[in-house]
PDB file of C-alpha atoms in Angstrom:
ATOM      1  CA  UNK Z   1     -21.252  -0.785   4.689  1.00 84.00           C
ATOM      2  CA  UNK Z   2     -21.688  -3.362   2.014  1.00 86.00           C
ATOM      3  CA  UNK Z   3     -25.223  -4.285   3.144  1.00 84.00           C
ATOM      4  CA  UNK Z   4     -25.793  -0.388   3.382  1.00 85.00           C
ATOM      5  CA  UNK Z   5     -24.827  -0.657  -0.220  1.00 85.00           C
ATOM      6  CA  UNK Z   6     -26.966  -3.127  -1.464  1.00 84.00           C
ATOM      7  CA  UNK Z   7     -30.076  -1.612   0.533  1.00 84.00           C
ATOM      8  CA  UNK Z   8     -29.513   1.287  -1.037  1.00 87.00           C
ATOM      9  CA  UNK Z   9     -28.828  -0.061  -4.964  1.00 87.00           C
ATOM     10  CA  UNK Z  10     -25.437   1.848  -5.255  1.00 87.00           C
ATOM     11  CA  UNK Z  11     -24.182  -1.938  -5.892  1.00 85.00           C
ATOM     12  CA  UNK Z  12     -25.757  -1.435  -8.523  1.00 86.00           C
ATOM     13  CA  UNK Z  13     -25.445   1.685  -9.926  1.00 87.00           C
ATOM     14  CA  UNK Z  14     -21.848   0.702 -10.081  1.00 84.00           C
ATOM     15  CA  UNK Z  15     -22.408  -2.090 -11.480  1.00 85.00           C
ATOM     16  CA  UNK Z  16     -24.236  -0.121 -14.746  1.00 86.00           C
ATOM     17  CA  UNK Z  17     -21.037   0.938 -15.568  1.00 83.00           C
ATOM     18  CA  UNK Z  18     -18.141  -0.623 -17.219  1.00 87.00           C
ATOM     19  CA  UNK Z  19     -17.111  -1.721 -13.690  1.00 84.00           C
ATOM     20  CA  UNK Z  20     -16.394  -5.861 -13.354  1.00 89.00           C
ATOM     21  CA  UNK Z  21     -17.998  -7.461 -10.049  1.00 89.00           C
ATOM     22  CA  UNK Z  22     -14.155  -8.312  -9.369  1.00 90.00           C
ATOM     23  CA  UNK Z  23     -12.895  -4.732  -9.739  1.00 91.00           C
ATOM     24  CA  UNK Z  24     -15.634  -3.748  -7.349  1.00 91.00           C
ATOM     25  CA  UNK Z  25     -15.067  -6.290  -4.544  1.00 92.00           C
ATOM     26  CA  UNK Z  26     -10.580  -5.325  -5.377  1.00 93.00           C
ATOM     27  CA  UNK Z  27     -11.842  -1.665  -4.835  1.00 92.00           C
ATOM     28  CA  UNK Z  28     -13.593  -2.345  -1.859  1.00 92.00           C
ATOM     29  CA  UNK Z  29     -10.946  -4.448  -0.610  1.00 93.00           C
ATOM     30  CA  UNK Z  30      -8.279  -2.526  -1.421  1.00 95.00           C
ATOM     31  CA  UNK Z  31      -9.764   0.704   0.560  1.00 94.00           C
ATOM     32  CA  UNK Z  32     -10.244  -1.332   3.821  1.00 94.00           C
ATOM     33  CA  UNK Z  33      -6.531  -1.688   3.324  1.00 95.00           C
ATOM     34  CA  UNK Z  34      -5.546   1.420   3.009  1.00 96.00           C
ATOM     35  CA  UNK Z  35      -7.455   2.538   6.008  1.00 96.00           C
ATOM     36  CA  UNK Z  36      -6.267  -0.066   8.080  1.00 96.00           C
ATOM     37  CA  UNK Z  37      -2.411   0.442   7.159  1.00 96.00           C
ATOM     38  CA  UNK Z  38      -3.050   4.220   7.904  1.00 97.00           C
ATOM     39  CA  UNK Z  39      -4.171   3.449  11.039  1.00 96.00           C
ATOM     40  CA  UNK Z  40      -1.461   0.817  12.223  1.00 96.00           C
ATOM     41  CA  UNK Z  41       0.909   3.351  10.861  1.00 96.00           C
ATOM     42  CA  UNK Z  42      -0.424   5.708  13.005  1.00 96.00           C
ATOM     43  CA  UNK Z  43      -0.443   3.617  16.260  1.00 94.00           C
ATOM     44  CA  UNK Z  44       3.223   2.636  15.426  1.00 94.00           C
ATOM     45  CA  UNK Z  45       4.206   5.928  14.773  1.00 95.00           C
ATOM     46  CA  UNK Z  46       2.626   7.103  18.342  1.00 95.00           C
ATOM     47  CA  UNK Z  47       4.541   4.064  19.738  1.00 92.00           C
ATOM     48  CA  UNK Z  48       7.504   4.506  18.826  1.00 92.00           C
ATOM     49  CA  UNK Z  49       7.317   8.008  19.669  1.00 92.00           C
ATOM     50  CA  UNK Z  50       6.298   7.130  23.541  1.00 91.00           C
ATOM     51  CA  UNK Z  51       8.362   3.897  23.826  1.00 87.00           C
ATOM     52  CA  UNK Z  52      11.580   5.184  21.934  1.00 84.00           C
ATOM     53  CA  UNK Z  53      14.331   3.096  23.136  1.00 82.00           C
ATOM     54  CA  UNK Z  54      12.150   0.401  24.525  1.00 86.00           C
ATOM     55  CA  UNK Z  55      10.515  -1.376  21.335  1.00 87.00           C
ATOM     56  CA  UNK Z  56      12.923  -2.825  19.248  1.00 87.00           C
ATOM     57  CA  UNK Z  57      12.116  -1.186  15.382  1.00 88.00           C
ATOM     58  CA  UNK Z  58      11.803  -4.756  13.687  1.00 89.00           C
ATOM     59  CA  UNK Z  59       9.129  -5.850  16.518  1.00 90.00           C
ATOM     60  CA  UNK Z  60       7.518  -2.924  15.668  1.00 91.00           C
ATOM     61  CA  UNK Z  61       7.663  -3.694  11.961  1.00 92.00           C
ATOM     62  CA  UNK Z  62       6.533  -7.093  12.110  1.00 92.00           C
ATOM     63  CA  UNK Z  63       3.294  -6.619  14.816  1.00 93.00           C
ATOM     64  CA  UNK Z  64       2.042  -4.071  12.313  1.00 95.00           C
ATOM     65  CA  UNK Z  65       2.480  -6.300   9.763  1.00 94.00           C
ATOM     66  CA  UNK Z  66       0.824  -9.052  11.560  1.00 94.00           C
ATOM     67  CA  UNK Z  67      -2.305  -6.557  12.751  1.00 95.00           C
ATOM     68  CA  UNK Z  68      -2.578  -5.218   9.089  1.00 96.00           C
ATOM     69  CA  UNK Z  69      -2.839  -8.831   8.257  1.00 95.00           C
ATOM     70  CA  UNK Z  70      -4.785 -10.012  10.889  1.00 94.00           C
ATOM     71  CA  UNK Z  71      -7.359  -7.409  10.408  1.00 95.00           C
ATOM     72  CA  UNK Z  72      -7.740  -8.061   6.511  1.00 95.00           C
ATOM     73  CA  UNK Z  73      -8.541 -11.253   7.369  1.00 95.00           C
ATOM     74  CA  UNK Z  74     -11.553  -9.998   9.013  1.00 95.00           C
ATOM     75  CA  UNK Z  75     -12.582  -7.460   6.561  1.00 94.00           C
ATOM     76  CA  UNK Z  76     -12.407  -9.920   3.749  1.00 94.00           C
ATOM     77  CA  UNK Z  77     -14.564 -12.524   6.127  1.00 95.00           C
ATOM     78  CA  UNK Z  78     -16.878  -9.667   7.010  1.00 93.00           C
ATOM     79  CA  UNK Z  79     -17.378  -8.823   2.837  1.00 92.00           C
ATOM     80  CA  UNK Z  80     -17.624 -12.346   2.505  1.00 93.00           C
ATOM     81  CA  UNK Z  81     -20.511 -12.813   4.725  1.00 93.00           C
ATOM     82  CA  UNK Z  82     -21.989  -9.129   3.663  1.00 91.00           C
ATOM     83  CA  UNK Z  83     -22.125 -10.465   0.686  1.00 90.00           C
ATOM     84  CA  UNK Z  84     -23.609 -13.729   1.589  1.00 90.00           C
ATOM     85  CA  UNK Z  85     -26.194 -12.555   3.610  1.00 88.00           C
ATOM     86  CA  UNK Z  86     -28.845  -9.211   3.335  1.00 83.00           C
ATOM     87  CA  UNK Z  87     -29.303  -8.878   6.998  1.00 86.00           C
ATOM     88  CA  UNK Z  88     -26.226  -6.481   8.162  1.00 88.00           C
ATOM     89  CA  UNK Z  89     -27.280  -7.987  11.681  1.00 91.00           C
ATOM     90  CA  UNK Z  90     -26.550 -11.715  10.954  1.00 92.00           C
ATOM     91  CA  UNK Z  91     -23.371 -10.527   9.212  1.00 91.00           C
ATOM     92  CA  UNK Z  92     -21.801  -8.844  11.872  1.00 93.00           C
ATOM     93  CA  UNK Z  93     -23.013 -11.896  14.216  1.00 95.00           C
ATOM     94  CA  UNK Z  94     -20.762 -14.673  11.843  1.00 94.00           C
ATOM     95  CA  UNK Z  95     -17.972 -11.990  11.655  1.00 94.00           C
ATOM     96  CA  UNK Z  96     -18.172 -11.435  15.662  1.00 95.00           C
ATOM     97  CA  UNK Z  97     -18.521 -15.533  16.035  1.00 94.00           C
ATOM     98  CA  UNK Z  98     -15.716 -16.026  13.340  1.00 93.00           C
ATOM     99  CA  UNK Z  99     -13.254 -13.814  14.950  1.00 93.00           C
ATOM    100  CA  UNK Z 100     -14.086 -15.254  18.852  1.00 93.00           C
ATOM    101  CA  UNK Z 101     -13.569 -18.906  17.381  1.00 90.00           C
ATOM    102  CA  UNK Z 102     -10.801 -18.223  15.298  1.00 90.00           C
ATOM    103  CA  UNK Z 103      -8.945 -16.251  18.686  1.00 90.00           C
ATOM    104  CA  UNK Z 104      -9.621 -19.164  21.085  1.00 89.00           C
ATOM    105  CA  UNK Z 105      -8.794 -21.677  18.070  1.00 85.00           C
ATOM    106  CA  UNK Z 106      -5.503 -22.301  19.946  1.00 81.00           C
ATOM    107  CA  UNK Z 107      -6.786 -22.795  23.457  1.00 82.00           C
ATOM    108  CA  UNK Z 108      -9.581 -25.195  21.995  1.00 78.00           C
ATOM    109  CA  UNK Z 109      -7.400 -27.508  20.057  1.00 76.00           C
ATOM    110  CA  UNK Z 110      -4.561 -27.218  23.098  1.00 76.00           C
ATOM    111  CA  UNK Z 111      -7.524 -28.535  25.321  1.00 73.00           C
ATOM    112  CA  UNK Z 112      -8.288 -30.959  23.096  1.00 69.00           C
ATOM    113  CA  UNK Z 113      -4.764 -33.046  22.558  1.00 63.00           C
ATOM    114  CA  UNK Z 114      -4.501 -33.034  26.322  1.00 61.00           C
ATOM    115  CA  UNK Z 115      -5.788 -36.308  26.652  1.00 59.00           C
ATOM    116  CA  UNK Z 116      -8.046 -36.842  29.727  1.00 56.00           C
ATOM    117  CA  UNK Z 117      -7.851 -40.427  31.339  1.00 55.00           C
ATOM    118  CA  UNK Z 118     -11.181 -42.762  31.083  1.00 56.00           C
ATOM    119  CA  UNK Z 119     -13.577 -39.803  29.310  1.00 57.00           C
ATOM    120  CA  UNK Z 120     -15.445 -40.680  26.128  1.00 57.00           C
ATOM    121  CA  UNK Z 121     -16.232 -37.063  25.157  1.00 63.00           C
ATOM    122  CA  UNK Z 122     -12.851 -36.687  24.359  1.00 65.00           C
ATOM    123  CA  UNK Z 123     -12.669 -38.370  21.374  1.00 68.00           C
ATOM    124  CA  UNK Z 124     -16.254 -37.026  20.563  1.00 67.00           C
ATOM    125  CA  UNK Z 125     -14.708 -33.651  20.740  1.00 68.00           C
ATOM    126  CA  UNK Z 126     -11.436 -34.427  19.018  1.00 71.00           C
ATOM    127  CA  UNK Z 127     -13.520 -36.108  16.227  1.00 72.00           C
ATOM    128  CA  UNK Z 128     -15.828 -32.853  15.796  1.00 74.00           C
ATOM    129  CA  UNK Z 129     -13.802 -30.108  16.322  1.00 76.00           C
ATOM    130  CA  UNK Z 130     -10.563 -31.094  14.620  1.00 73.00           C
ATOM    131  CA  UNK Z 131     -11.675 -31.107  11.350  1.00 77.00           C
ATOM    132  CA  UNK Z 132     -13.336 -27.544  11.922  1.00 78.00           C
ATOM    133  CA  UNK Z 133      -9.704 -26.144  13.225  1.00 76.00           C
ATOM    134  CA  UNK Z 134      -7.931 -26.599   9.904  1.00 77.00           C
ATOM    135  CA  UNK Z 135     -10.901 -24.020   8.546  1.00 82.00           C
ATOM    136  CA  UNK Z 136     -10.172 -21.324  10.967  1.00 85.00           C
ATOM    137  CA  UNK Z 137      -7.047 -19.411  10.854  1.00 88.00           C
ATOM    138  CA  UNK Z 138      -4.986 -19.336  14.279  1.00 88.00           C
ATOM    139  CA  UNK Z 139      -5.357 -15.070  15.078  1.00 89.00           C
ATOM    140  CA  UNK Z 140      -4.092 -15.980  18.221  1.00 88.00           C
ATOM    141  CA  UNK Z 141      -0.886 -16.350  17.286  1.00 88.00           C
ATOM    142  CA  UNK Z 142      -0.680 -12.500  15.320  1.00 91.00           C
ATOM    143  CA  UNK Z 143      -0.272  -9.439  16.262  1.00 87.00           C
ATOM    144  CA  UNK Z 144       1.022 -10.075  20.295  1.00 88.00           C
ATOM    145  CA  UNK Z 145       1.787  -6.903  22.708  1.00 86.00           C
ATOM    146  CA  UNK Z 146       5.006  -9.330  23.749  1.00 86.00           C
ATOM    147  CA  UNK Z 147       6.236  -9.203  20.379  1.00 86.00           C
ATOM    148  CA  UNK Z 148       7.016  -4.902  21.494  1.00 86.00           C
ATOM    149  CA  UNK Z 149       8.407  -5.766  24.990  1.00 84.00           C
ATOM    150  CA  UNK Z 150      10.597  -8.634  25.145  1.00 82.00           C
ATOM    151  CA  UNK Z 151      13.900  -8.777  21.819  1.00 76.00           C
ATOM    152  CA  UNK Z 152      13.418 -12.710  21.977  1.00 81.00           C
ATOM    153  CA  UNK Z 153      12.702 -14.215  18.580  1.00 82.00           C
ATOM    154  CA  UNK Z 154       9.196 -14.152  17.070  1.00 83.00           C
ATOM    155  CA  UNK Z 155       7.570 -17.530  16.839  1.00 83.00           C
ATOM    156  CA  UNK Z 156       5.571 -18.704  14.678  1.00 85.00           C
ATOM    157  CA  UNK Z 157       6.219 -15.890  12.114  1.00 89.00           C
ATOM    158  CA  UNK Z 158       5.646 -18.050   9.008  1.00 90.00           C
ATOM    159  CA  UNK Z 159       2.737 -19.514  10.470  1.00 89.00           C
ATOM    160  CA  UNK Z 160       1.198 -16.395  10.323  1.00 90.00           C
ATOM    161  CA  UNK Z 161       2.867 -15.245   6.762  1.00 92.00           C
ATOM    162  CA  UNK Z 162       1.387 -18.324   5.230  1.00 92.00           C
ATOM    163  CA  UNK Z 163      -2.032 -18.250   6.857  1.00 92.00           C
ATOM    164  CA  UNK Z 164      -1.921 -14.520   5.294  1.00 93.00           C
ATOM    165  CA  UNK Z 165      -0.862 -15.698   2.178  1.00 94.00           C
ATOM    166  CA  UNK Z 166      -3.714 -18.300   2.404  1.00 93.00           C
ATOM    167  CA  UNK Z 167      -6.917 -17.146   3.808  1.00 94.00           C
ATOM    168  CA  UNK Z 168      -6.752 -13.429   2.417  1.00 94.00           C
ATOM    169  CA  UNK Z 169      -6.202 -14.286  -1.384  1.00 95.00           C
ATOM    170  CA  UNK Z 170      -8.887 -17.352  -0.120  1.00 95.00           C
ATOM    171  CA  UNK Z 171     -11.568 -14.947   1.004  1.00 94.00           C
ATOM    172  CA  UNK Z 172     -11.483 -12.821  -1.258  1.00 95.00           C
ATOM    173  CA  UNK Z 173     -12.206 -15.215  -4.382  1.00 95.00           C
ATOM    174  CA  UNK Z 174     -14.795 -16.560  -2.495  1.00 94.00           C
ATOM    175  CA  UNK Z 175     -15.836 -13.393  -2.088  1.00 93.00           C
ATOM    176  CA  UNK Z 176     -15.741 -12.638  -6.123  1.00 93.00           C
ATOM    177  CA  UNK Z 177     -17.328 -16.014  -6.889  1.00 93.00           C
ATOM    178  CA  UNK Z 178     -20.234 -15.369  -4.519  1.00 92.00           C
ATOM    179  CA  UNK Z 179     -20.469 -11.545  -5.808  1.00 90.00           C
ATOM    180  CA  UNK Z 180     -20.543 -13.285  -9.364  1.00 89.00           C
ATOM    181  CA  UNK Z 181     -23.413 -15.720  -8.779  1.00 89.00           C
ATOM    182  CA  UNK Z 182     -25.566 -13.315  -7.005  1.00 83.00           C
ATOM    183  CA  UNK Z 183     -28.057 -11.957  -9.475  1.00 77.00           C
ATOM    184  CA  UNK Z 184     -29.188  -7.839  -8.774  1.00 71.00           C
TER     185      UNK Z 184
END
């Protein structure tokens, strides 16, 4: 959409109005999240009306929460790298890449600190990828379809509030600082 937008100059016919590059990328922003809270709203409403007495009401509450999240995440990474890039095609690529690597974040770095006897990739591996995992949020650990079946405690809860708090408000002024240099 934001690729469409620059192909077709309506970036910029918004832009010849009183309208700051920050407001614009907020706007944008801000109607992802409205769609995307309208549509959790709607699956939790639909499961709760199926699975009545079987999903506990603050599971419920808290996987929306963590799939609203989790899915701003990727819209502000995919208007990051819309922004970045003009070909809508190598866009959605990074996006689909970002997401995959930042799902199986948790497997790779599990693999990794189980320490294999006598190999020398392993500390190749630990040296390379380590570094990368503190980039990459963990979306492994949000939005899980155990979290509606079983009333056990949710872990990792502020994990995933904090990597919210982080990444989203992260993205998004990377976002604005890229949107800012760009020159239309």
């Amino acid at each position: 959409f934001i690729t469409k937008m620059f192909q077709t100059r309506e970036i910029e016919t918004l832009l010849a109005g009183p309208v700051p590059r920050s407001s614009l990328i907020f706007s944008l922003m801000l109607a992802n999240f409205v769609l995307i809270s309208l549509l959790v709203l709607t699956a939790v409403i639909l499961l709760k009306c199926v699975f009545f007495g079987v999903i506990p009401t603050t599971h419920l509450a808290i996987w929306a929460g963590s799939l609203v999240c989790e899915t701003m995440i990727i819209v502000a990474i995919t208007s990051l790298f819309a922004l970045m890039l003009e070909n809508t095609t190598s866009a959605i690529l990074l996006t689909t890449i970002f997401y995959i690597t930042s799902r199986i974040m948790g497997f790779i770095v599990s693999s990794i600190t189980l320490k294999m006897q006598g190999v020398s990739i392993q500390k190749v591996l630990e040296f390379l990828i380590m570094p990368i995992a503190v980039f990459f949020p963990r979306l492994d650990l949000f939005s899980q379809s155990s979290w509606l079946i079983y009333t056990d405690a949710i872990p990792n809860l502020t994990i995933i509030v904090m990597q919210s708090l982080v990444y989203i408000p992260l993205i998004f002024l990377a976002c604005v600082i890229d949107f800012n240099k760009k020159i239309l």
